[in-house]
XYZ file of C-alpha atoms in Angstrom:
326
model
C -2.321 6.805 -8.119
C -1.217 4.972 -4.959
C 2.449 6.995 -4.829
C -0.283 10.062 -5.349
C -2.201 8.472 -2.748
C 0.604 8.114 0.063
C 2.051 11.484 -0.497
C -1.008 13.405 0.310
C -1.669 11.185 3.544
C 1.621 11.232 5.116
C 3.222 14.863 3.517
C 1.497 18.543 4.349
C 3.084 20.144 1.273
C -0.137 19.784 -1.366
C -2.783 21.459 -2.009
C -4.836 18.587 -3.056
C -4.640 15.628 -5.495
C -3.839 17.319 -8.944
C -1.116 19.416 -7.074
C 0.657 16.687 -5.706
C 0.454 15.280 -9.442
C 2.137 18.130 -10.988
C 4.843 19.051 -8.357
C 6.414 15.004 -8.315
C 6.388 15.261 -12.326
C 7.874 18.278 -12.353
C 10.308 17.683 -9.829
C 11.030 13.924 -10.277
C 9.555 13.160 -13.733
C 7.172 10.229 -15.040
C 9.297 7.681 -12.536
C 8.298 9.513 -9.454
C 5.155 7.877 -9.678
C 6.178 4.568 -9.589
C 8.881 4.651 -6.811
C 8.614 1.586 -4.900
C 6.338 -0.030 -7.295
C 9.277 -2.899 -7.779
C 9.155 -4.870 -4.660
C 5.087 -5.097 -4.564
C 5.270 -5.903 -8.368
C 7.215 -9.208 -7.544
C 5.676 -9.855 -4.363
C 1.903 -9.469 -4.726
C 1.254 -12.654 -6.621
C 2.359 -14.049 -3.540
C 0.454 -11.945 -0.838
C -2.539 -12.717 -3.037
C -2.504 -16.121 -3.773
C -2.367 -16.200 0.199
C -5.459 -14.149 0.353
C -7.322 -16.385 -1.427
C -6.206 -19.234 -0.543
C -6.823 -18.486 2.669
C -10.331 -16.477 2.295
C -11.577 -20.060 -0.239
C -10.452 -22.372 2.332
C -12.442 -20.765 5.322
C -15.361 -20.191 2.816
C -15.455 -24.118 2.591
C -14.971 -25.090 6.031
C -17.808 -22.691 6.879
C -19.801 -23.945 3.826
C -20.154 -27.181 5.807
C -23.478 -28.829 4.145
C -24.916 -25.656 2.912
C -26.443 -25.056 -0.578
C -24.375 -21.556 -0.674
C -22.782 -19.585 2.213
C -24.927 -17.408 4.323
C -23.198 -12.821 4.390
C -21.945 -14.147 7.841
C -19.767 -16.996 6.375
C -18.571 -14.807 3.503
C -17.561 -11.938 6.133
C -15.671 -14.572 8.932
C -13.755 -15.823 6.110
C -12.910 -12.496 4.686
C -11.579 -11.317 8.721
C -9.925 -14.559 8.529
C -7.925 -13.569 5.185
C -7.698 -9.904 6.217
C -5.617 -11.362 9.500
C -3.577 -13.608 7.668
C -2.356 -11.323 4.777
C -0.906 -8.932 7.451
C 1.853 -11.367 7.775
C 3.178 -10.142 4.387
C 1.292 -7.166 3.749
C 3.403 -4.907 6.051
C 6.848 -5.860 4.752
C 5.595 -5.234 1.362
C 3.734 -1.776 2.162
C 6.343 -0.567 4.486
C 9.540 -0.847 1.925
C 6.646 0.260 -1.210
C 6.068 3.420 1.544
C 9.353 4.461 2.407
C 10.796 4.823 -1.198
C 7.347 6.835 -1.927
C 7.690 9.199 0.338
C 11.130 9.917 -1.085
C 10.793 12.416 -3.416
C 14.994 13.391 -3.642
C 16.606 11.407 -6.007
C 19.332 9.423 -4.962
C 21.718 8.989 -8.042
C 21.340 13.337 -8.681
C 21.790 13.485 -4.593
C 25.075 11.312 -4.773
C 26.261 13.191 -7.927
C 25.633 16.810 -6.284
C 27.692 15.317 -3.689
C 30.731 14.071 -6.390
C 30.810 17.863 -7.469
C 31.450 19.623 -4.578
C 34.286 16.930 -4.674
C 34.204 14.827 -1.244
C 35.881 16.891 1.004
C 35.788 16.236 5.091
C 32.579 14.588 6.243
C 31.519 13.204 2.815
C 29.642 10.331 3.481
C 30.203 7.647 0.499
C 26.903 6.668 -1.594
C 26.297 3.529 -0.341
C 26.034 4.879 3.509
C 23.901 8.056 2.442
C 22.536 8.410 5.748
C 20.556 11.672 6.526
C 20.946 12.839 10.460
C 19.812 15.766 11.900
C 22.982 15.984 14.494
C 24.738 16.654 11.127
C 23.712 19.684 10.832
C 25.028 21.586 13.932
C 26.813 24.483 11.693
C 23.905 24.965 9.915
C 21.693 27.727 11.084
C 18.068 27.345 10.997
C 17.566 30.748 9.060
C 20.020 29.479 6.226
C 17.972 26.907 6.135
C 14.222 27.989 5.759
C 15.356 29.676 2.884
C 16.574 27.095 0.531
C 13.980 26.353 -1.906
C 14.374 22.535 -0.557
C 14.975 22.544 2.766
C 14.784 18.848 3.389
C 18.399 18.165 1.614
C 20.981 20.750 2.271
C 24.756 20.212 1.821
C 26.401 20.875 5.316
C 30.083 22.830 5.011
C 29.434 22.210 0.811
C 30.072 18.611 1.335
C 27.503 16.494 3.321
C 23.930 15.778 2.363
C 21.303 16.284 5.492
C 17.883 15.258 5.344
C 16.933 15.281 9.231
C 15.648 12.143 10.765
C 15.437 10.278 7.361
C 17.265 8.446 5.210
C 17.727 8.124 1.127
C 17.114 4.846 -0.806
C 18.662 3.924 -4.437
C 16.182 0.309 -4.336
C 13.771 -2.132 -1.799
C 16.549 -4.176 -1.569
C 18.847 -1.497 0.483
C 15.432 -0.404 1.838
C 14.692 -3.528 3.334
C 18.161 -4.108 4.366
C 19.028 -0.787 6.779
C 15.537 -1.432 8.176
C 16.665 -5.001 9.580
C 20.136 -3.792 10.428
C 18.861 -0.533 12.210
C 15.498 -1.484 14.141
C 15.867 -5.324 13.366
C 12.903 -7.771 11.838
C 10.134 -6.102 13.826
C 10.863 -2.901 11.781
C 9.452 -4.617 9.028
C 6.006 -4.639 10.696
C 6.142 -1.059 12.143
C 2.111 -0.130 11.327
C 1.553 -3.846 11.713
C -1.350 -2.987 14.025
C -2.820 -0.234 12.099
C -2.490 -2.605 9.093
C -4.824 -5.201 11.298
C -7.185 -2.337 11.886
C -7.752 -2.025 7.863
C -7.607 -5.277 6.607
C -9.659 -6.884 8.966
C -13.066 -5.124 8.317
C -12.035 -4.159 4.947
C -11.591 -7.745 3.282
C -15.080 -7.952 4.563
C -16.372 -4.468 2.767
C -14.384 -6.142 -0.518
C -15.377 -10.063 -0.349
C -19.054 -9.566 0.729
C -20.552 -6.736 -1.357
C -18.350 -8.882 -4.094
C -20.408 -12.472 -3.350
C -23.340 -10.700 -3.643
C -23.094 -8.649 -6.736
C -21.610 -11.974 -8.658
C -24.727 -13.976 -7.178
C -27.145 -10.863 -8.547
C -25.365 -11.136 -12.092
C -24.659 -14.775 -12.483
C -27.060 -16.796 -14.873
C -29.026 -19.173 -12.786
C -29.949 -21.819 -14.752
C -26.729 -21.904 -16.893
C -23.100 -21.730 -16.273
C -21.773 -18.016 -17.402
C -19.914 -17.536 -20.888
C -16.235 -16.385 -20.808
C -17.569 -12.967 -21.535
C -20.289 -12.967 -18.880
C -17.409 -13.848 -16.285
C -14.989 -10.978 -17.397
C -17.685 -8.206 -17.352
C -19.124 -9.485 -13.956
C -16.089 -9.985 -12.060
C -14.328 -6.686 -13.122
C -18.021 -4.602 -12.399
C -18.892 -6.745 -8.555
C -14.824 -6.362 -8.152
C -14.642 -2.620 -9.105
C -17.276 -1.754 -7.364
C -16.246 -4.100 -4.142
C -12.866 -2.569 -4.523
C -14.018 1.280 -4.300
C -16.311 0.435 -1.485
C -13.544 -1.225 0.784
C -11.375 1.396 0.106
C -13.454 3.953 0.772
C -14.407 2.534 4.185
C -10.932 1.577 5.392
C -9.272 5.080 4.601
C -9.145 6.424 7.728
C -6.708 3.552 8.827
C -5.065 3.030 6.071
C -3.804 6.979 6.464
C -2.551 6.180 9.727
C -0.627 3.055 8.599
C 0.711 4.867 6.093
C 1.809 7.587 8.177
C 3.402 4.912 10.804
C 5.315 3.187 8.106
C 6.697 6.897 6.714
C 7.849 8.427 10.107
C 11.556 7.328 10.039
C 12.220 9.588 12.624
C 10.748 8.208 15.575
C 7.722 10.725 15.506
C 4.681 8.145 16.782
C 5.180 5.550 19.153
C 1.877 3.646 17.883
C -1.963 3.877 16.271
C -3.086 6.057 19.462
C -0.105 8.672 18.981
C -0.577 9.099 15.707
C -3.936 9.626 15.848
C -3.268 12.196 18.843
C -0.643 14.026 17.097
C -2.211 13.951 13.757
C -5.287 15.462 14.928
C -3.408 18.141 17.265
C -1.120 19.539 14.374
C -2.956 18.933 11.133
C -6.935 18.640 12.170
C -9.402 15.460 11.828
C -9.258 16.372 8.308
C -5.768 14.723 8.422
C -7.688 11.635 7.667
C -9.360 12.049 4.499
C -6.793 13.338 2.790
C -6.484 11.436 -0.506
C -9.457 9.983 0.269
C -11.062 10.356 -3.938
C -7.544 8.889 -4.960
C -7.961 5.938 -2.692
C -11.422 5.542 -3.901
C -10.744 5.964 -7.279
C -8.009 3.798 -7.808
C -9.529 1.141 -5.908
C -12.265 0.163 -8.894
C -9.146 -0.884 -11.642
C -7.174 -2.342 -9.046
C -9.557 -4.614 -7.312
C -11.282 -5.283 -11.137
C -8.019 -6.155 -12.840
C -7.685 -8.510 -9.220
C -10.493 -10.035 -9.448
C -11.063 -10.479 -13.349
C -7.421 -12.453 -13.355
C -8.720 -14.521 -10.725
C -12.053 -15.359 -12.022
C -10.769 -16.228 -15.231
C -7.540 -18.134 -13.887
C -10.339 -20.553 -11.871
C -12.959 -20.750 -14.781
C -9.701 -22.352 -17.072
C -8.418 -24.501 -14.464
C -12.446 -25.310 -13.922
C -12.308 -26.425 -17.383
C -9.341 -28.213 -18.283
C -9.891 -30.524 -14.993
C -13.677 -30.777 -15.050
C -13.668 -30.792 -11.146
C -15.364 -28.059 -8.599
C -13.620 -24.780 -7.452
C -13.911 -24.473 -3.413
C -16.742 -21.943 -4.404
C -18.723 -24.516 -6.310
C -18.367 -26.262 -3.178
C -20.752 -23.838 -1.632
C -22.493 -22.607 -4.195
């Protein structure tokens, strides 16, 4: 849902949601929908243990002497969190959004390449770099009517894909990105990134606290049970609404992060070129999708969490940094 998700806010070539479903399995199969999935896999137990860490921590500083923190604790600590996680947020989204977007494969790219046998220009598989200089000898008519024009083999031997560049893994991703724009390519749609997280930990943390306090026994600690229904229904729903709220930016990080070529030179241009050439509408594109996959995401997030702090509550009989507060 996310690759779904990221295709339809950064690419003009679907109709809608189900199309952009059926054209990537068609065209790239079942693993086209989890390209890029690998680096975020092994890195967000990181990027949210930081979250929390950091969102709990605030929570109890702000806490002070209180019986339980007031919405306006909850929602500083949540900005707080949302600031902090940008620090490894971008990397993470940037690589996970640049092998997304990717929808040629690069093992059947390299191996059209082997067939036409690698005659003068032939650029060797592990420097696949896609420039649109390249393609000087190609005219633009021959062009428009391949059925792909992004990839087109110049003179029967090169592979062009204009102003882009084909990944075989997050590791090589990650790699060119240093070597060609340096560690601040990393953070490209760092900004845009601050513009989402900030306000939207607070549409996920608050309406979160509050639906746990409205379901939470009071005069008796919750079962196991209790904990896992009520943390994956207030996280769900906290999930979906933060989402939902926060799309707008998150299109326009997304669509920072994807432009390889140099197309936006920040938030403002990309909102003023976006606009001019696709519409306001730009911005709600996969908007249901976001939504959507936002309730089994932030659930499964918040049900491993609650339950990972009710054991630990357990085996050392001591408070949680909520307890503190609460």
């Amino acid at each position: 849902m996310d690759t779904i998700k990221v295709r339809l806010q950064t690419g003009t070539g679907y109709q809608g949601a189900m199309d952009c479903m059926l054209k990537t399995f068609q065209r790239e199969g079942l693993g086209g929908f989890y390209k890029g999935m690998a680096f975020p896999l092994a890195a967000t137990s990181v990027y949210n243990s930081l979250v929390f860490f950091v969102y709990q921590n605030f929570l109890t500083s702000l806490c002070g002497h209180k019986d339980r923190p007031d919405i306006s604790d909850i929602a500083l600590a949540s900005m707080g969190a949302g600031a902090v996680s940008v620090s490894i947020g971008t990397p993470i989204d940037l690589i996970k959004i640049k092998l997304q977007v990717q929808t040629e494969s690069y093992k059947k790219t390299v191996a059209a390449l082997q067939k036409v046998g690698g005659t003068a220009g032939f650029l060797p598989a592990e420097n696949l770099q896609m420039r649109s200089k390249s393609a000087r000898n190609i005219s633009t008519s021959s062009v428009a009517k391949l059925a792909n024009p992004e990839v087109v083999l110049t003179g029967g031997a090169m592979p062009v894909r204009p102003n882009n560049q084909l990944y075989n893994g997050p590791i090589r991703c990650a790699f060119d990105t240093v070597k060609t724009n340096g560690l601040s390519g990393l953070y490209r749609g760092a900004g845009a990134m601050l513009m989402r997280d900030i306000p939207g930990y607070v549409f996920y943390f608050v309406p979160y606290e509050i639906l746990m306090g409205a379901l939470t026994p009071k005069d008796r600690k919750a079962t196991w049970g209790e904990t896992a229904f009520h943390s994956c229904l207030a996280g769900g729903t906290a999930g979906t609404i933060s989402w939902a709220v926060t799309h707008p930016c998150d299109t326009i990080k997304s669509r920072l992060q994807a432009d390889t070529a140099g197309k936006y030179r920040g938030v403002i241009d990309c909102v003023k070129k976006s606009i001019k050439h696709e519409g306001s509408g730009v911005f709600l594109r996969g908007f249901h999708v976001n939504a959507l996959r936002g309730f089994p995401q932030s659930a499964a997030l918040f049900f491993g969490y609650e339950m990972t702090m009710k054991l630990f509550e357990n085996k050392k009989n001591t408070p949680t940094p909520v307890d503190i507060c609460y």
